Amino acid sequence: MNVSNRSYSLGYLALAVLVMLALQYYVASLTIDTLAYSEFKTLLKAGKLRDITLGESSIAGMLDTAGLDQVLSAERAKALQHGAAGGARQFATVRIADAGLVTDLDAAHVRYAGQPDSRWLGTLLSWVAPALMVFVLWLVLARRMGGTMSGLTEIGKSKARVYLQKQTGVTFADVAGIDEARAELMEVVDFLRTPERYQRLGGKIPKGVLLLGAPGTGKTLLARAVAGEAGVPFFSMSGSEFVELFVGVGAARVRDLFAQAEQNAPCIIFIDELDALGKTRSLNLAGGQDEREQTLNQLLVEMDGFDPNKGVILMAATNRPEILDAALLRPGRFDRHVVLDRPDLKGREQILRVHVRKVRLAAAVDLHALAARTPGFAGADLANLVNEATLLAARHHKDMVDMEAFDQALDRIIGGLEKRNRIMIPLERQTVAYHEAGHTLVAEHRKHADPVARVSIIPRGIAGLGYTQQTPAEDRYLLRRSELLDRIDVLLGGRMAEQIVFGDVSTGAENDLQRATDMARQMITQYGMSQSLGLPCYERAPGPFLPGGAASARGEREYSEWTARAIDDEIRVTLAQAAERVRQTLLAERARLDGLATLLLEKEVLDRAALDAFLHTDATQPAAEPVLS
Ligand code: ADP
Ligand code: MG
Ligand code: ZN
């Protein structure tokens, strides 16, 4: 879209310039008389000219039109006088090589001055217009050929590319919450600082360090920090930059990169997103992936060839280790693996602390509480949270970033943008209020459910019409069956509340049902928690860092038709039992359900304090007037 827009606007620009020039030329021809050079000389000698300007290629000035017929033919004089004898008119003439011109000008005693060539625009245009046309043509062609042309222009660059960054400016102080990974890499830093100490003992430093972790956990950041900490140059490239249209270009780049690095040792070579380059080589009969394989082979060759004791350390990052070619991972290549986990509670707090360093923070901001409310957030998400909060505070003309700004930023990140002006009919608002109140009350009643931190019925982009945010008391790595069942109950709380109150159900529970079903399915097929199906594991978990990562583990069923059916039955039973439990809970709490829904309709958002205040008032006293007749 961009390309086409640009070529159009360039075309219009060129056209506009041409039209303007033509106009200018036309207007000029109306007011300025063009003289032959011989006429110019004659008139000069006759004293009819004054205020003469000498250009590179033209001469201009004023012509006295009185008594022209004495010097020129009568016809020509009339033409120049334009019907009115007397008065002055502008004239111009084309300048020709004339050695005696200045002498003549002196002799005529006129005022004359030189002038830089005023026709530069024309000259420029005569160069630019054809170039512009070629460019537009090229754009059109490039679009037709679907990007192949840009590949063509890139080839020549492979040699001249500079991968080097002298100083990354990042240190370990900028990295928080991943202390184990940091400790692992301290050794590399140490080696780069004092290689002698290691060489003296004959030890071999690892050649390649592979950073593994989910997106946003700080892999790139950590690699840059290692370079910054060691004070060595940093050569960085992304795996996808090696993959080119033409066979051999990527391989040439790899050679180039290693050659440059060797000259700058000690240094670090960092290949980001290694998976783009290092995918498992396949038996490829069609030969379609030749280029990538050649590049990978070249990388393997270079890795074998270079001597880490010279001080070049290779680092790479990936979030899909399971698809990497085994040859990359064997000893002598990327043999040191550093795993970056999503940060835990303490880690999240530390990362937040790093990112608020440059922010004017209100004293009341509780980073610990924020960390507790952001389970599953990676470093990049936390950085984003701080930034959003800062922007929101700025937008509301606050002097400092306060907790309210963080609350709003979090709502926005988790739920998407508020759609305040989406108009909901009252019945829909009531439905949403009861739905969220149902989630909340069930969460309060289940021993193992995470406490609710915030309930909102403001429509949002991602979260839909409302949401209930729960905060786990601590990070969890193991979940018991009873805990999973409690989670399913909470998910069903919304739907059951609708059913009880309205005797009818809405589409608002779609996402809840999906998640509850997934959870029930996992309990049965992965965790061996089913009564009737027992311990076998029927389905494998997807790749470790990405949802649905390991393609091979998906879509392949390793059980019989009968089992498939039994699984479906079991899921159904699990959910039905949960629904019944939830119904009992909510029926017993009907008064509070009404009260909470009413409060939500009034306040739209309830935080923990407001919830506590509500829950601790006596539920037996008559609840606020139920909203429904
Ligand atoms: P990855 O390469 O793993 O996808 P990045 O290293 O690009 O993630 O992280 C993106 C941003 O997130 C960083 O620039 C940094 O601002 C922030 N970030 C990520 N992890 C951390 C961390 N452990 N400590 C501090 N900031 C972090
Ligand atoms: Mg990265
Ligand atoms: Zn819901």
XYZ file of N, CA, C and O in Angstrom, residues 29-91:
252
model
N 6.572 35.029 -21.617
C 6.600 35.397 -23.039
C 5.627 36.545 -23.319
O 5.764 37.256 -24.296
N 4.618 36.733 -22.458
C 3.683 37.829 -22.651
C 4.297 39.173 -22.257
O 4.006 40.191 -22.851
N 5.117 39.160 -21.211
C 5.588 40.435 -20.673
C 7.017 40.759 -21.058
O 7.445 41.891 -20.924
N 7.748 39.783 -21.485
C 9.152 40.029 -21.814
C 9.373 39.825 -23.303
O 8.970 38.802 -23.857
N 10.002 40.761 -23.932
C 10.291 40.618 -25.362
C 11.623 39.938 -25.551
O 12.588 40.232 -24.843
N 11.658 39.023 -26.456
C 12.914 38.362 -26.761
C 13.555 39.045 -27.972
O 12.926 39.193 -29.013
N 14.792 39.473 -27.785
C 15.505 40.144 -28.873
C 16.492 39.196 -29.515
O 17.016 38.304 -28.840
N 16.748 39.388 -30.784
C 17.875 38.687 -31.404
C 19.151 39.335 -30.871
O 19.144 40.508 -30.473
N 20.233 38.577 -30.862
C 21.462 39.125 -30.283
C 21.939 40.342 -31.076
O 22.436 41.317 -30.522
N 21.736 40.271 -32.393
C 22.158 41.408 -33.232
C 21.351 42.660 -32.883
O 21.877 43.758 -32.757
N 20.036 42.469 -32.659
C 19.195 43.594 -32.247
C 19.676 44.166 -30.918
O 19.726 45.374 -30.709
N 20.031 43.245 -30.024
C 20.521 43.661 -28.715
C 21.729 44.584 -28.869
O 21.799 45.654 -28.264
N 22.688 44.137 -29.748
C 23.902 44.941 -29.934
C 23.547 46.319 -30.513
O 24.024 47.364 -30.039
N 22.683 46.301 -31.510
C 22.295 47.557 -32.148
C 21.657 48.514 -31.153
O 22.014 49.687 -31.052
N 20.680 47.978 -30.391
C 19.964 48.805 -29.430
C 20.890 49.318 -28.336
O 20.753 50.429 -27.839
N 21.873 48.464 -27.968
C 22.837 48.870 -26.945
C 23.616 50.091 -27.416
O 23.761 51.085 -26.701
N 24.105 49.984 -28.671
C 24.890 51.097 -29.221
C 24.040 52.348 -29.334
O 24.505 53.464 -29.128
N 22.718 52.172 -29.627
C 21.846 53.332 -29.778
C 21.403 53.900 -28.441
O 20.632 54.851 -28.388
N 21.830 53.263 -27.343
C 21.502 53.800 -26.017
C 20.082 53.550 -25.587
O 19.513 54.300 -24.803
N 19.457 52.517 -26.136
C 18.065 52.240 -25.776
C 17.925 51.267 -24.589
O 16.812 50.999 -24.145
N 19.017 50.714 -24.135
C 18.939 49.681 -23.088
C 19.509 50.200 -21.778
O 20.405 51.032 -21.762
N 18.988 49.732 -20.677
C 19.576 50.044 -19.369
C 19.318 48.898 -18.378
O 18.557 47.970 -18.651
N 19.940 49.008 -17.202
C 19.795 48.000 -16.136
C 19.947 46.581 -16.656
O 19.016 45.774 -16.608
N 21.121 46.310 -17.140
C 21.310 45.026 -17.797
C 21.851 43.986 -16.821
O 22.718 44.264 -16.001
N 21.278 42.801 -16.881
C 21.741 41.696 -16.043
C 22.324 40.619 -16.934
O 21.668 40.154 -17.865
N 23.568 40.212 -16.645
C 24.228 39.209 -17.478
C 24.138 37.851 -16.803
O 24.692 37.641 -15.720
N 23.407 36.938 -17.392
C 23.372 35.571 -16.867
C 24.362 34.704 -17.609
O 24.993 35.156 -18.570
N 24.483 33.470 -17.170
C 25.390 32.519 -17.831
C 25.017 32.379 -19.302
O 25.860 32.377 -20.174
N 23.709 32.217 -19.518
C 23.295 31.915 -20.881
C 22.279 32.915 -21.412
O 21.742 32.721 -22.477
N 21.977 33.957 -20.604
C 20.994 34.919 -21.090
C 21.336 36.326 -20.597
O 22.090 36.493 -19.645
N 20.780 37.293 -21.262
C 20.943 38.684 -20.854
C 19.557 39.286 -20.753
O 18.701 39.042 -21.613
N 19.300 40.043 -19.663
C 17.992 40.664 -19.522
C 18.162 42.113 -19.107
O 19.240 42.514 -18.672
N 17.106 42.893 -19.241
C 17.206 44.289 -18.848
C 15.985 45.061 -19.294
O 14.957 44.475 -19.629
N 16.067 46.379 -19.276
C 14.946 47.217 -19.674
C 15.238 47.853 -21.037
O 16.357 48.260 -21.333
N 14.160 47.927 -21.804
C 14.271 48.484 -23.146
C 13.410 49.751 -23.224
O 12.232 49.733 -22.856
N 14.059 50.841 -23.684
C 13.304 52.089 -23.846
C 12.641 52.060 -25.219
O 13.309 52.053 -26.251
N 11.309 52.043 -25.269
C 10.639 51.801 -26.551
C 10.434 53.069 -27.380
O 9.919 53.008 -28.485
N 10.795 54.250 -26.840
C 10.601 55.481 -27.617
C 11.619 55.560 -28.755
O 12.794 55.270 -28.565
N 11.151 55.886 -29.924
C 12.021 56.122 -31.068
C 12.732 54.901 -31.581
O 13.838 54.985 -32.108
N 12.070 53.734 -31.427
C 12.720 52.510 -31.869
C 12.855 52.456 -33.389
O 13.785 51.869 -33.917
N 11.904 53.080 -34.091
C 11.884 52.960 -35.554
C 13.094 53.616 -36.212
O 13.385 53.377 -37.368
N 13.823 54.433 -35.404
C 15.031 55.018 -35.991
C 16.168 54.023 -36.038
O 17.122 54.185 -36.785
N 16.094 52.998 -35.203
C 17.189 52.031 -35.151
C 16.829 50.719 -35.836
O 17.648 50.098 -36.493
N 15.575 50.303 -35.664
C 15.164 49.015 -36.223
C 14.211 49.236 -37.383
O 13.753 50.356 -37.610
N 13.884 48.162 -38.075
C 12.882 48.271 -39.131
C 11.551 48.685 -38.504
O 11.294 48.386 -37.328
N 10.727 49.352 -39.264
C 9.486 49.898 -38.731
C 8.610 48.789 -38.167
O 7.971 48.935 -37.116
N 8.588 47.672 -38.875
C 7.743 46.544 -38.475
C 8.155 46.018 -37.109
O 7.345 45.845 -36.199
N 9.468 45.820 -36.956
C 9.997 45.249 -35.716
C 9.782 46.227 -34.554
O 9.419 45.825 -33.453
N 9.980 47.510 -34.870
C 9.803 48.522 -33.829
C 8.370 48.496 -33.316
O 8.122 48.523 -32.110
N 7.425 48.363 -34.207
C 6.021 48.341 -33.834
C 5.714 47.147 -32.936
O 5.024 47.247 -31.915
N 6.312 46.003 -33.326
C 6.089 44.781 -32.547
C 6.604 44.964 -31.125
O 5.958 44.555 -30.153
N 7.756 45.617 -31.029
C 8.347 45.764 -29.694
C 7.622 46.819 -28.863
O 7.621 46.779 -27.641
N 7.019 47.756 -29.543
C 6.316 48.810 -28.800
C 4.942 48.363 -28.315
O 4.355 48.991 -27.440
N 4.447 47.260 -28.832
C 3.152 46.709 -28.435
C 2.063 47.772 -28.487
O 1.305 47.953 -27.533
N 2.051 48.524 -29.547
C 0.958 49.472 -29.752
C 1.122 50.808 -29.053
O 0.402 51.734 -29.332
N 2.043 50.922 -28.102
C 2.191 52.192 -27.398
C 3.644 52.628 -27.416
O 4.461 52.003 -26.756
N 3.986 53.644 -28.178
C 5.355 54.112 -28.217
C 5.692 54.789 -26.902
O 4.814 55.367 -26.257
N 6.949 54.691 -26.505
C 7.366 55.284 -25.235
C 7.176 54.310 -24.093
O 6.459 53.312 -24.221
N 7.842 54.577 -22.978
C 7.781 53.658 -21.829
C 8.832 52.571 -21.939
O 9.430 52.378 -22.998
N 9.029 51.859 -20.844
C 10.060 50.831 -20.819
C 9.426 49.453 -20.722
O 8.379 49.291 -20.094
N 10.060 48.519 -21.415
C 9.599 47.127 -21.334
C 10.781 46.229 -21.007
O 11.924 46.592 -21.273
N 10.445 45.085 -20.453
C 11.522 44.134 -20.179
C 11.915 43.437 -21.456
O 11.105 43.189 -22.323
N 13.216 43.119 -21.522
C 13.639 42.312 -22.669
C 14.568 41.213 -22.193
O 15.089 41.246 -21.078
